Coordinates of C-alpha atoms and ligand atoms in Angstrom, one line a residue:
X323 CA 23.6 -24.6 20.7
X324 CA 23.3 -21.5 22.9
X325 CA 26.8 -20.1 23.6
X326 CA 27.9 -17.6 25.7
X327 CA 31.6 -15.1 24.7
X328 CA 32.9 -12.9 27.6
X329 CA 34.5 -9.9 26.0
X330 CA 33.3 -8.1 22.6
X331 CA 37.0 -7.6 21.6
X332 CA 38.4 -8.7 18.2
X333 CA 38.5 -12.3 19.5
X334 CA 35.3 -12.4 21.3
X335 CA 33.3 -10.7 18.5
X336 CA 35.0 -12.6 15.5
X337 CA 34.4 -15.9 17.4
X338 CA 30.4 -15.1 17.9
X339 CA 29.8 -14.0 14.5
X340 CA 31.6 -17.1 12.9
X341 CA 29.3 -19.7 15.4
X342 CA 25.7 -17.9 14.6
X343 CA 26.8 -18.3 10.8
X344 CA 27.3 -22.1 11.7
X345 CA 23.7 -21.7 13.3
X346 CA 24.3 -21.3 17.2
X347 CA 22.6 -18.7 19.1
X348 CA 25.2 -16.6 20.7
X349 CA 25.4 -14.2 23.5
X350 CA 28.2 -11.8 24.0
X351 CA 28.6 -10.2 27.2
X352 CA 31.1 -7.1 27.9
X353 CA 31.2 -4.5 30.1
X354 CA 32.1 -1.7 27.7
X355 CA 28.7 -0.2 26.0
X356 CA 29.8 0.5 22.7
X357 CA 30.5 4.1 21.3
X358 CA 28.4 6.2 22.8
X359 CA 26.2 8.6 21.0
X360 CA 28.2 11.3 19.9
X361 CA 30.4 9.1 18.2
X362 CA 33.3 8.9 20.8
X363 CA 34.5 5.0 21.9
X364 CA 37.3 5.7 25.3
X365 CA 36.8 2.0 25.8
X366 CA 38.1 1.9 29.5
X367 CA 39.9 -1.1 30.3
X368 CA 41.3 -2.0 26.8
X369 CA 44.2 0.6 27.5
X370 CA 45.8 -0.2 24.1
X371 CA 42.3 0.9 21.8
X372 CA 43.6 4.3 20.8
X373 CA 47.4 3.2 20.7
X374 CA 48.3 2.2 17.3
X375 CA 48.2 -1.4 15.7
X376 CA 49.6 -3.0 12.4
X377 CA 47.2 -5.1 11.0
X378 CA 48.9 -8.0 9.7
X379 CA 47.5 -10.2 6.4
X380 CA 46.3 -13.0 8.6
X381 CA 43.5 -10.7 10.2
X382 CA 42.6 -10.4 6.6
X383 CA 42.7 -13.4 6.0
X384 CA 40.9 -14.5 8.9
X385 CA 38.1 -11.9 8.0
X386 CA 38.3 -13.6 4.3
X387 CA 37.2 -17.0 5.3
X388 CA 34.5 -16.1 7.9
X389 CA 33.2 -12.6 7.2
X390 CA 34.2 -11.5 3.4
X391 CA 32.1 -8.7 3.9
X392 CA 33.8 -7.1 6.5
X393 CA 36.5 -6.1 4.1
X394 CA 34.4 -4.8 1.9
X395 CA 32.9 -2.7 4.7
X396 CA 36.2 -1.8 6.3
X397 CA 37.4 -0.7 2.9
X398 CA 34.0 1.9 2.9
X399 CA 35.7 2.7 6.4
X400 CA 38.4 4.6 4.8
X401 CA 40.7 1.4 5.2
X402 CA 43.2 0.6 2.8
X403 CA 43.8 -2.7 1.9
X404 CA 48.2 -3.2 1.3
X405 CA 49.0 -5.5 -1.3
X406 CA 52.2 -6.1 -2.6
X407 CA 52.8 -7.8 -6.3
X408 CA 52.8 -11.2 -5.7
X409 CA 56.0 -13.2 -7.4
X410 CA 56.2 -15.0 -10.5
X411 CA 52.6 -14.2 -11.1
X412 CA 51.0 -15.7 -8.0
X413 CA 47.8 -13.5 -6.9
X414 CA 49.0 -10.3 -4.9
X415 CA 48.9 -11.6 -1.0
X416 CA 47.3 -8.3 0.9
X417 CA 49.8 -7.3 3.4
X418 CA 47.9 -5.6 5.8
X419 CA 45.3 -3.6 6.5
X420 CA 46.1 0.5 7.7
X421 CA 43.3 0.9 10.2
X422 CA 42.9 2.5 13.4
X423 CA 41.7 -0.4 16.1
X424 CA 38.8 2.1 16.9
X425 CA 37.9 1.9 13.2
X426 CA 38.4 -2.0 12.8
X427 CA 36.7 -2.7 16.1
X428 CA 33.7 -0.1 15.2
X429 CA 33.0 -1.9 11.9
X430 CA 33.3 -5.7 13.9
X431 CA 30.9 -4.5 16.2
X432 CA 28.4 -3.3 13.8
X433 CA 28.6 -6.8 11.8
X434 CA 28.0 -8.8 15.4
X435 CA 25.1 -6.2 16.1
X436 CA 23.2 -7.1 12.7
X437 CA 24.2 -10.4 12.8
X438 CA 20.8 -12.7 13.3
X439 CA 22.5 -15.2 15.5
X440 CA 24.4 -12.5 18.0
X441 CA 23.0 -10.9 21.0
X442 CA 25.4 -8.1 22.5
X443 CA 24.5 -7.5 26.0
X444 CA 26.2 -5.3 28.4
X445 CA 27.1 -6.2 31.8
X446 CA 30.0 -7.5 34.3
X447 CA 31.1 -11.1 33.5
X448 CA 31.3 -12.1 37.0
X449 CA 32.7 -16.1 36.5
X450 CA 31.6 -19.3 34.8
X451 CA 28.8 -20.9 35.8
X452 CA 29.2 -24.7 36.6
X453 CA 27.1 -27.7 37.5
X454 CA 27.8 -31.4 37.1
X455 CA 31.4 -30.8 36.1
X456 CA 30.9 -28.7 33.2
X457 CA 30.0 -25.2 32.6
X458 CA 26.7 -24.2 32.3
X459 CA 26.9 -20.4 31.5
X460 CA 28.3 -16.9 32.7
X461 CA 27.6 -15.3 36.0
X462 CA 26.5 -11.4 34.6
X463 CA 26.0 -8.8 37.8
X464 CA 25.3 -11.8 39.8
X465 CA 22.4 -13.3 37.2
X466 CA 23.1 -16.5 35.3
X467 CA 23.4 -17.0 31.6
X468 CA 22.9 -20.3 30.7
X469 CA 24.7 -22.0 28.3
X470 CA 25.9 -25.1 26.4
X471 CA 29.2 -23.7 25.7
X472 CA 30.9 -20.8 27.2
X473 CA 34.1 -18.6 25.7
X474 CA 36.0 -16.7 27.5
X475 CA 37.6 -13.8 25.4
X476 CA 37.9 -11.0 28.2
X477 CA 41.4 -10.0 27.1
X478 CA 44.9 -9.5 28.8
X479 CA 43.9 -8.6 31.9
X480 CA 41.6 -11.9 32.4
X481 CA 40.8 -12.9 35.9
X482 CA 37.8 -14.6 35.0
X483 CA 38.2 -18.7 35.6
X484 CA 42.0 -18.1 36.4
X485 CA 41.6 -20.9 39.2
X486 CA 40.8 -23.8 36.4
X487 CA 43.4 -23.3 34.5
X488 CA 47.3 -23.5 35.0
X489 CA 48.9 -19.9 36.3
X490 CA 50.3 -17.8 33.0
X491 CA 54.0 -18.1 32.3
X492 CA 55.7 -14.7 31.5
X493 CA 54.9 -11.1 32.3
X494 CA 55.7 -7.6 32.3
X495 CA 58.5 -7.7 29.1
X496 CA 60.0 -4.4 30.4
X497 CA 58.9 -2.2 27.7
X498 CA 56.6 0.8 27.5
X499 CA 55.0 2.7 25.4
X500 CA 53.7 6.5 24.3
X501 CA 51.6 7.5 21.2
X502 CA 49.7 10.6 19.5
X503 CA 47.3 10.2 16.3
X504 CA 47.4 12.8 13.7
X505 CA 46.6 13.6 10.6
X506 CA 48.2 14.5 7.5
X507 CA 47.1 18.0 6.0
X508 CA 44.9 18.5 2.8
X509 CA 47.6 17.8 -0.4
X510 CA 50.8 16.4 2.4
X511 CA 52.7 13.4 1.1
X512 CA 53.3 10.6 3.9
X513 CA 56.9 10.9 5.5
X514 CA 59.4 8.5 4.8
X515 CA 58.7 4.6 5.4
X516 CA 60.6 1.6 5.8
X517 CA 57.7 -1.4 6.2
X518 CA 54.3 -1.6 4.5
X519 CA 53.1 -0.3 7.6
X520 CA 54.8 3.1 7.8
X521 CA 58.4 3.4 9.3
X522 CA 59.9 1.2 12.8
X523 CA 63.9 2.1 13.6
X524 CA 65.6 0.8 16.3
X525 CA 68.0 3.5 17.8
X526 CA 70.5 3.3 20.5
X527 CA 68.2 2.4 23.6
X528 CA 64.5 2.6 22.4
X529 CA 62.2 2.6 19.4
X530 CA 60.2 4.9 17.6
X531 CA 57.6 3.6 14.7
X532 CA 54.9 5.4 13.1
X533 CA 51.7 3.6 12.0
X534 CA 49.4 4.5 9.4
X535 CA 46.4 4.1 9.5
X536 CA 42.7 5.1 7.5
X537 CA 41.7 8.4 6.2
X538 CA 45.4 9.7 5.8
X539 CA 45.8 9.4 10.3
X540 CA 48.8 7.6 11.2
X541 CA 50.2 7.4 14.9
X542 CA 54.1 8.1 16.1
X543 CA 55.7 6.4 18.7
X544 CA 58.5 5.9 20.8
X545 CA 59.3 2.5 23.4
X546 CA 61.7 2.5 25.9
X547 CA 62.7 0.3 28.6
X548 CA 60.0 1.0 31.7
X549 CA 62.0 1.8 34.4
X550 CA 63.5 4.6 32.4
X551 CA 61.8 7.1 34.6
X552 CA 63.5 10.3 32.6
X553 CA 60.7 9.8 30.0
X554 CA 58.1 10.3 32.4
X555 CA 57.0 13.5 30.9
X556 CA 56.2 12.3 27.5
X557 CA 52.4 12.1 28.3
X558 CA 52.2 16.2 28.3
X559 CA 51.8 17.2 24.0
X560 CA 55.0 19.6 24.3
X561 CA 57.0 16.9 25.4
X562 CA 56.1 14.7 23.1
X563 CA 56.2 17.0 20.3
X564 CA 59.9 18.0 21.3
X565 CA 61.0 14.5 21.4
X566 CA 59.6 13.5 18.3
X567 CA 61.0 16.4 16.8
X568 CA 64.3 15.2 18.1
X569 CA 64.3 12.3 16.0
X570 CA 64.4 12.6 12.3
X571 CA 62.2 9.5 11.4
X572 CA 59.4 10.9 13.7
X573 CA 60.1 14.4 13.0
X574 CA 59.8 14.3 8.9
X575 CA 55.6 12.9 10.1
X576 CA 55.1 15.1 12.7
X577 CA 56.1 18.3 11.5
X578 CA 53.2 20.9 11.5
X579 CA 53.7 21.3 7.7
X580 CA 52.8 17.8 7.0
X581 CA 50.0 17.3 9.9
X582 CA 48.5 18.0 12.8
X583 CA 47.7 15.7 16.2
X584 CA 44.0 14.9 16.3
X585 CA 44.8 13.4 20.1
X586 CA 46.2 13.8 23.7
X587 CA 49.0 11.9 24.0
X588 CA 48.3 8.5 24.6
X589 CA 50.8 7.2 28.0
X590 CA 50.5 3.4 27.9
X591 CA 50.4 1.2 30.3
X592 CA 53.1 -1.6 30.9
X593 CA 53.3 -4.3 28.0
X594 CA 53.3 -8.2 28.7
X595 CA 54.5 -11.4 27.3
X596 CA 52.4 -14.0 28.6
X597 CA 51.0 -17.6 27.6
X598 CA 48.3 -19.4 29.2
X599 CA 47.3 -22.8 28.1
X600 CA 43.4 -24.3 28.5
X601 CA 44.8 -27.4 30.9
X602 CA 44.9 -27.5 34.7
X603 CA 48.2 -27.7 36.4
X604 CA 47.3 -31.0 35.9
X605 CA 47.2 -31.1 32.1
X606 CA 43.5 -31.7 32.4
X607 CA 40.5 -29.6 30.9
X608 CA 39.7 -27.4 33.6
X609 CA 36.1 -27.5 33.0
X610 CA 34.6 -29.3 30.3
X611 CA 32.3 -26.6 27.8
X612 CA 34.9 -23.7 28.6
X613 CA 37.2 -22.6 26.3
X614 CA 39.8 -19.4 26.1
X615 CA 40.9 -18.0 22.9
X616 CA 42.6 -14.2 22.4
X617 CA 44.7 -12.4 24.6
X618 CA 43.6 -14.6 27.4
X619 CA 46.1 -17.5 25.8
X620 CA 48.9 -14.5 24.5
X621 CA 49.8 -11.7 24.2
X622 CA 52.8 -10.6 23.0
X623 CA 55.3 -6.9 23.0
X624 CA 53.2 -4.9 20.4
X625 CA 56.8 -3.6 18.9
X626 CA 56.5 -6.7 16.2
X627 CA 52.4 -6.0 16.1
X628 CA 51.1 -9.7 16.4
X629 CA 48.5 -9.5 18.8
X630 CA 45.2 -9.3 17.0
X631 CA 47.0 -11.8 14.4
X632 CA 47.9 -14.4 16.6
X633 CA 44.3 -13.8 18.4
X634 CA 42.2 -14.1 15.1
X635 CA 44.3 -17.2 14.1
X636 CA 43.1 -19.0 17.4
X637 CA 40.0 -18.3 16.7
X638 CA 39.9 -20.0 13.4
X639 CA 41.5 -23.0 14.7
X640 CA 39.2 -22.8 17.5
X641 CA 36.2 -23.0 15.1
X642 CA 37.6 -25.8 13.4
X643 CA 37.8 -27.4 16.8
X644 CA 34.7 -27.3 17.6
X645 CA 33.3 -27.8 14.2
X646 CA 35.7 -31.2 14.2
X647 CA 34.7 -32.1 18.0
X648 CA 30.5 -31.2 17.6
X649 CA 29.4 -32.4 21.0
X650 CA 32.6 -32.8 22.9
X651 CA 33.5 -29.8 24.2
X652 CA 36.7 -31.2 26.3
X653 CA 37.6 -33.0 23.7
X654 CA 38.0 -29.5 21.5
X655 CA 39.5 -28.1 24.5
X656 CA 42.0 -30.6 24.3
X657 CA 43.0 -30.2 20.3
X658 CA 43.0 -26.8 20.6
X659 CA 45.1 -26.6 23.3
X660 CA 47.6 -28.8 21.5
X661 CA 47.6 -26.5 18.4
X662 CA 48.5 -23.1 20.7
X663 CA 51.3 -25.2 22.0
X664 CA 52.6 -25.5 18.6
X665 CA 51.7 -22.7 16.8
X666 CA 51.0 -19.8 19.9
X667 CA 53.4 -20.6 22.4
X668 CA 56.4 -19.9 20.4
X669 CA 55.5 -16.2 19.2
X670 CA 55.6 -15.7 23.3
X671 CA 58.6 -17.7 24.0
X672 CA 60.4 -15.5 21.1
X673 CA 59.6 -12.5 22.5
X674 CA 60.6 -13.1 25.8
X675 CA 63.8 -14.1 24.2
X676 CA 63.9 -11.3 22.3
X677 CA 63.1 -8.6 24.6
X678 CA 65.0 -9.5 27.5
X679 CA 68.1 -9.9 25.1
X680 CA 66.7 -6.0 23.6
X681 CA 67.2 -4.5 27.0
X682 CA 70.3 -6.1 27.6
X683 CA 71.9 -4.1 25.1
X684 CA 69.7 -1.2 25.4
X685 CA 71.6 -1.0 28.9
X686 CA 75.1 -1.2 27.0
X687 CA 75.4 -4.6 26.1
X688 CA 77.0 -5.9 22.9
X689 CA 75.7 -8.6 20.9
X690 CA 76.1 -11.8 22.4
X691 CA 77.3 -14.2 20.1
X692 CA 78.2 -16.8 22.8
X693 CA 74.4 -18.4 22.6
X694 CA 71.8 -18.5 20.2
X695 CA 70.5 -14.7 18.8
X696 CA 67.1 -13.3 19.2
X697 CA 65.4 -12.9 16.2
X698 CA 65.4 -8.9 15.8
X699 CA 69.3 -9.5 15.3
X700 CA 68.8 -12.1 12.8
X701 CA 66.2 -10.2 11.4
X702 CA 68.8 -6.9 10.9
X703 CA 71.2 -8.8 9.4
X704 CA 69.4 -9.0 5.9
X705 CA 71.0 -5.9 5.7
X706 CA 74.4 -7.6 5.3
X707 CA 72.8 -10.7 3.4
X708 CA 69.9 -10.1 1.5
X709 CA 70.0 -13.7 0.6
X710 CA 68.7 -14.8 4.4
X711 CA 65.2 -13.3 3.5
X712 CA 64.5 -16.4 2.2
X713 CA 64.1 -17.4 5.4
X714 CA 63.5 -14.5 7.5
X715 CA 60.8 -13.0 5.2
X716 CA 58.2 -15.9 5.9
X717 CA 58.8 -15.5 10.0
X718 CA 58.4 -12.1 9.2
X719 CA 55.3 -12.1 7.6
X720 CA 54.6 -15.0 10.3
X721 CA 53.7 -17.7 7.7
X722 CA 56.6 -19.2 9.4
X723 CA 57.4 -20.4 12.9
X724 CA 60.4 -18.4 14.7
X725 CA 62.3 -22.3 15.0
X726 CA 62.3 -21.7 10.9
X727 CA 65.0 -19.5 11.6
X728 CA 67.3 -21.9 12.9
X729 CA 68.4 -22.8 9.8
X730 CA 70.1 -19.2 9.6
X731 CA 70.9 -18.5 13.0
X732 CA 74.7 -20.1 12.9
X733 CA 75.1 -17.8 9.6
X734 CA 74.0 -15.0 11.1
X735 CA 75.7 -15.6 14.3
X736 CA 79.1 -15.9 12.8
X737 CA 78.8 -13.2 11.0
X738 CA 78.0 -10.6 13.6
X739 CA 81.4 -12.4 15.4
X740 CA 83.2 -11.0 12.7
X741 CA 82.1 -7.6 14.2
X742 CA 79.4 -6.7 11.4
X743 CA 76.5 -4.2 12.9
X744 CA 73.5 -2.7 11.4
X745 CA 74.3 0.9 10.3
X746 CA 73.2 2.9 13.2
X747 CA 69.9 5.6 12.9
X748 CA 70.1 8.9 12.7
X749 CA 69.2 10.3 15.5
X750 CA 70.1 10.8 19.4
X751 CA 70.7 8.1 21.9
X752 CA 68.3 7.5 24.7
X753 CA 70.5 10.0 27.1
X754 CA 70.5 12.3 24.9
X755 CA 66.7 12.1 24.0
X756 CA 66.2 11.8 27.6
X757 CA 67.9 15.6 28.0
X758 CA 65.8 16.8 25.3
X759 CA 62.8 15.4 27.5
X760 CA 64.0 16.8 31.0
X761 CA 64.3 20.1 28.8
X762 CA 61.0 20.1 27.1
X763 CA 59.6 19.4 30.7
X764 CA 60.9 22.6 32.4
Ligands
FAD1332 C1 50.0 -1.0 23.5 C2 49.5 -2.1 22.7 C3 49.6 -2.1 21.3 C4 49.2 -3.1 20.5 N1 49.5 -3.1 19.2 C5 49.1 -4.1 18.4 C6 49.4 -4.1 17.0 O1 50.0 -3.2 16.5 N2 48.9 -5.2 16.2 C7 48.2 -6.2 16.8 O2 47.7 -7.1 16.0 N3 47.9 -6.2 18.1 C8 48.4 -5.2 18.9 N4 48.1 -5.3 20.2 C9 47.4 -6.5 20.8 C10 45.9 -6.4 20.6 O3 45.5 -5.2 21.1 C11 45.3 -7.6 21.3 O4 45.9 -8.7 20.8 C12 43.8 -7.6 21.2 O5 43.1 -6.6 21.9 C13 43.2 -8.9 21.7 O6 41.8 -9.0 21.5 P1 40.9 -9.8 22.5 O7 39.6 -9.8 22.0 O8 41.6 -11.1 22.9 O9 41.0 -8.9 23.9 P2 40.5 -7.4 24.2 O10 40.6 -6.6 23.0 O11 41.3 -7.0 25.4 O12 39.0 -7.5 24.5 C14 38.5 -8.1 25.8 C15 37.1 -7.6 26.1 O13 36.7 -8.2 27.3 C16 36.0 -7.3 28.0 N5 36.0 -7.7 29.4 C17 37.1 -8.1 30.2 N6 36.8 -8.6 31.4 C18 35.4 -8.5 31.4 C19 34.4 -8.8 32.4 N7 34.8 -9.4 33.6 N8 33.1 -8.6 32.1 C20 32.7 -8.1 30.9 N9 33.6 -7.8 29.9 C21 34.9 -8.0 30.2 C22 36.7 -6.0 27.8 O14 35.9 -4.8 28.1 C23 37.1 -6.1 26.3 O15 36.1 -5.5 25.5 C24 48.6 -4.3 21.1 C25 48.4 -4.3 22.5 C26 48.9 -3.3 23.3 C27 48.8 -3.4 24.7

């Protein structure tokens, strides 16, 4: 079958690769050229490609069952595979991988490009073509593509076939984020950590994290609510550096003895929960032989790093949707559909949750223990009960849905009635970060 993927992100490219290998001829079509030929990738219009990402196990695991290989040659990347012992002698379950996304998507590209069954052409996506009720290709810079099938994978931003489908639910979640890459010097230890990952702390009224990432680079960060406009000035590098240097789990990574910034600061752009379903506001396919799998069903806040996760999984159960449904396009449409109702649409619906419930109290709030707690509290209060990671670990690692936590959530609940708290941070509070900004700015 001759298939046709708009967008050579993650989703698009993992999704062509895994059809040639089932013997389809596939065409990819994006916009962006690839990294050009002095090595550099600014990949305009993917505004996140050079901010960091945690790579959770299910990328890996996706990779695993389609693409083996690509371990293999991410690992040659510089890459590094985390595994923790598995218990009572089960196989150790990787963890992650510690990547940069220019790295990881580097390495995917080079597999689609010498993969027999994959064309990668470049050029606008302008819509779907569409005859007899179904579509018959892409619209590239106004020539048609034909096709049998037709994938749309063009991201977050997607505006491609938004009229046959139902409008997205959700939106901006409020939060923003800025970043700087560096890396550590010759014989420098990493700084202090708190998740496989590196090190995420929750202070009073943002977030800072740092990533690591391949070849001893890691990224710091800090989130905070949008419309704080006092942290403006964190895109200029003295800025940054001050506020960073304000905070002790940034400053102990960032230090100039430990490592140097190998970027500009990296300002983001605003960060969305959304959720867009394959149906019509009617609950019918929109147009039978199109399907949309990535960040055009989800995206999520990046604070809990799901994105490329959630993406790759839909792609798997994409494939196995079309592999069950050979033939019936709609009728795939239809399954898969179902499954990111299950299995996407509540990672969305528990960030929105979540985040609006985050800001709340980033404004002053307390914890609200009159209604059902977001799962960032629930997740804090193994601190107080190591028993609940029984049941927080698995949502966590997301091998569990967030409605697992239910079962805890009265525990947990009654518990933080009784006034308990998560020890505090060291470290300023948002005012008083935001002064060291204004200051750093002068
Ligand atoms: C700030 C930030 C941080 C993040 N951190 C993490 C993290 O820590 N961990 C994690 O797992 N996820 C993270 N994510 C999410 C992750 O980046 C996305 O889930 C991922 O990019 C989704 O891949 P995709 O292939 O669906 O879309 P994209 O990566 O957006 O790819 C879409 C492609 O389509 C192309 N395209 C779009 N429209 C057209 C058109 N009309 N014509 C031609 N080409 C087109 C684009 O050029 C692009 O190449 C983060 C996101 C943000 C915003």
């Amino acid at each position: 079958m001759d298939v046709a993927v708009a967008g050579a992100g993650p989703a698009g490219l993992f999704t062509a690769v895994a059809l040639a290998r089932r013997g389809h001829r596939v065409t990819v079509v994006d916009r962006d050229g690839g990294p050009g030929a002095d090595g550099s990738w600014e990949r305009r219009g993917v505004m996140q490609f050079h901010h960091p990402h945690g790579f959770r196990p299910q990328i890996g695991e996706a990779l695993d069952a389609e693409m083996p290989e690509m371990l293999d040659a991410l690992t040659a990347a510089g890459v590094e595979q985390i595994r923790f012992p598995g218990a009572d002698g089960q196989p150790a379950r990787a963890v992650g991988l510690r990547c940069r996304r220019a790295v990881f998507e580097r390495v995917l590209r080079a597999f689609a490009v010498d993969e027999p069954g994959v064309a990668l052409v470049r050029g606008h996506v302008d819509d779907v073509a569409q005859a007899g009720g179904r579509a018959t290709g892409l619209i590239v810079d106004g020539h048609e593509l034909a096709a049998e099938l037709v994938i749309n994978a063009s991201g977050r931003s997607a505006r491609l076939a938004a009229g046959l489908r139902a409008a997205a639910e959700g939106g901006d979640c409020g939060l923003s984020y800025v970043s700087r890459q560096y890396i550590l010097r010759p014989g420098a230890e990493p700084g202090p950590m708190n998740a496989p990952i590196g090190i995420i702390q929750t202070l009073a009224g943002y977030l800072v994290a740092v990533f690591q990432h391949d070849n001893r680079t890691f990224s710091a960060l800090i989130m905070r609510p949008s419309d704080d406009r006092r942290f403006g000035a964190l895109r200029f590098p003295e800025v940054f550096e001050a506020a960073a240097a304000a905070v002790p789990a940034l400053a102990a990574w960032v230090s100039p003895e430990r490592s140097r910034p190998i970027t500009p600061v990296l300002p983001g752009g605003r960060l969305h929960n959304t959720y867009r379903g394959q149906l019509d506001a009617g609950g019918r396919v929109g147009l039978p032989g199109l399907l949309h799998v990535g960040d055009t069903v989800c995206t999520t806040n990046p604070a809990a790093g799901r994105g490329i996760a959630v993406a790759l999984r839909q792609c798997v159960n994409l494939l196995r949707q079309l592999d069950e449904h050979s033939g019936d396009p709609a009728a795939a449409a239809l399954a898969f559909d179902e499954w990111c109702t299950g299995n996407v649409r509540p990672w969305y619906a528990d960030h929105v949750y979540w985040d609006a419930d985050l800001l709340r109290r980033w404004a002053g709030g307390d914890v609200d223990v009159t209604r059902r707690l977001p799962s960032d509290l629930i997740m804090e209060a193994t601190e107080a009960d190591p028993s609940l990671w029984r049941v927080v670990g698995p949502y966590q690692a997301m091998d569990a849905l967030p409605a697992t936590l239910d079962e805890v959530e009265p525990r947990v609940r009654a518990l933080y009635a009784r006034g308990w708290r998560a020890p505090a941070h060291p470290g300023p509070t948002r005012d008083e970060l935001a002064a060291v900004v204004l200051a750093a700015a002068r």
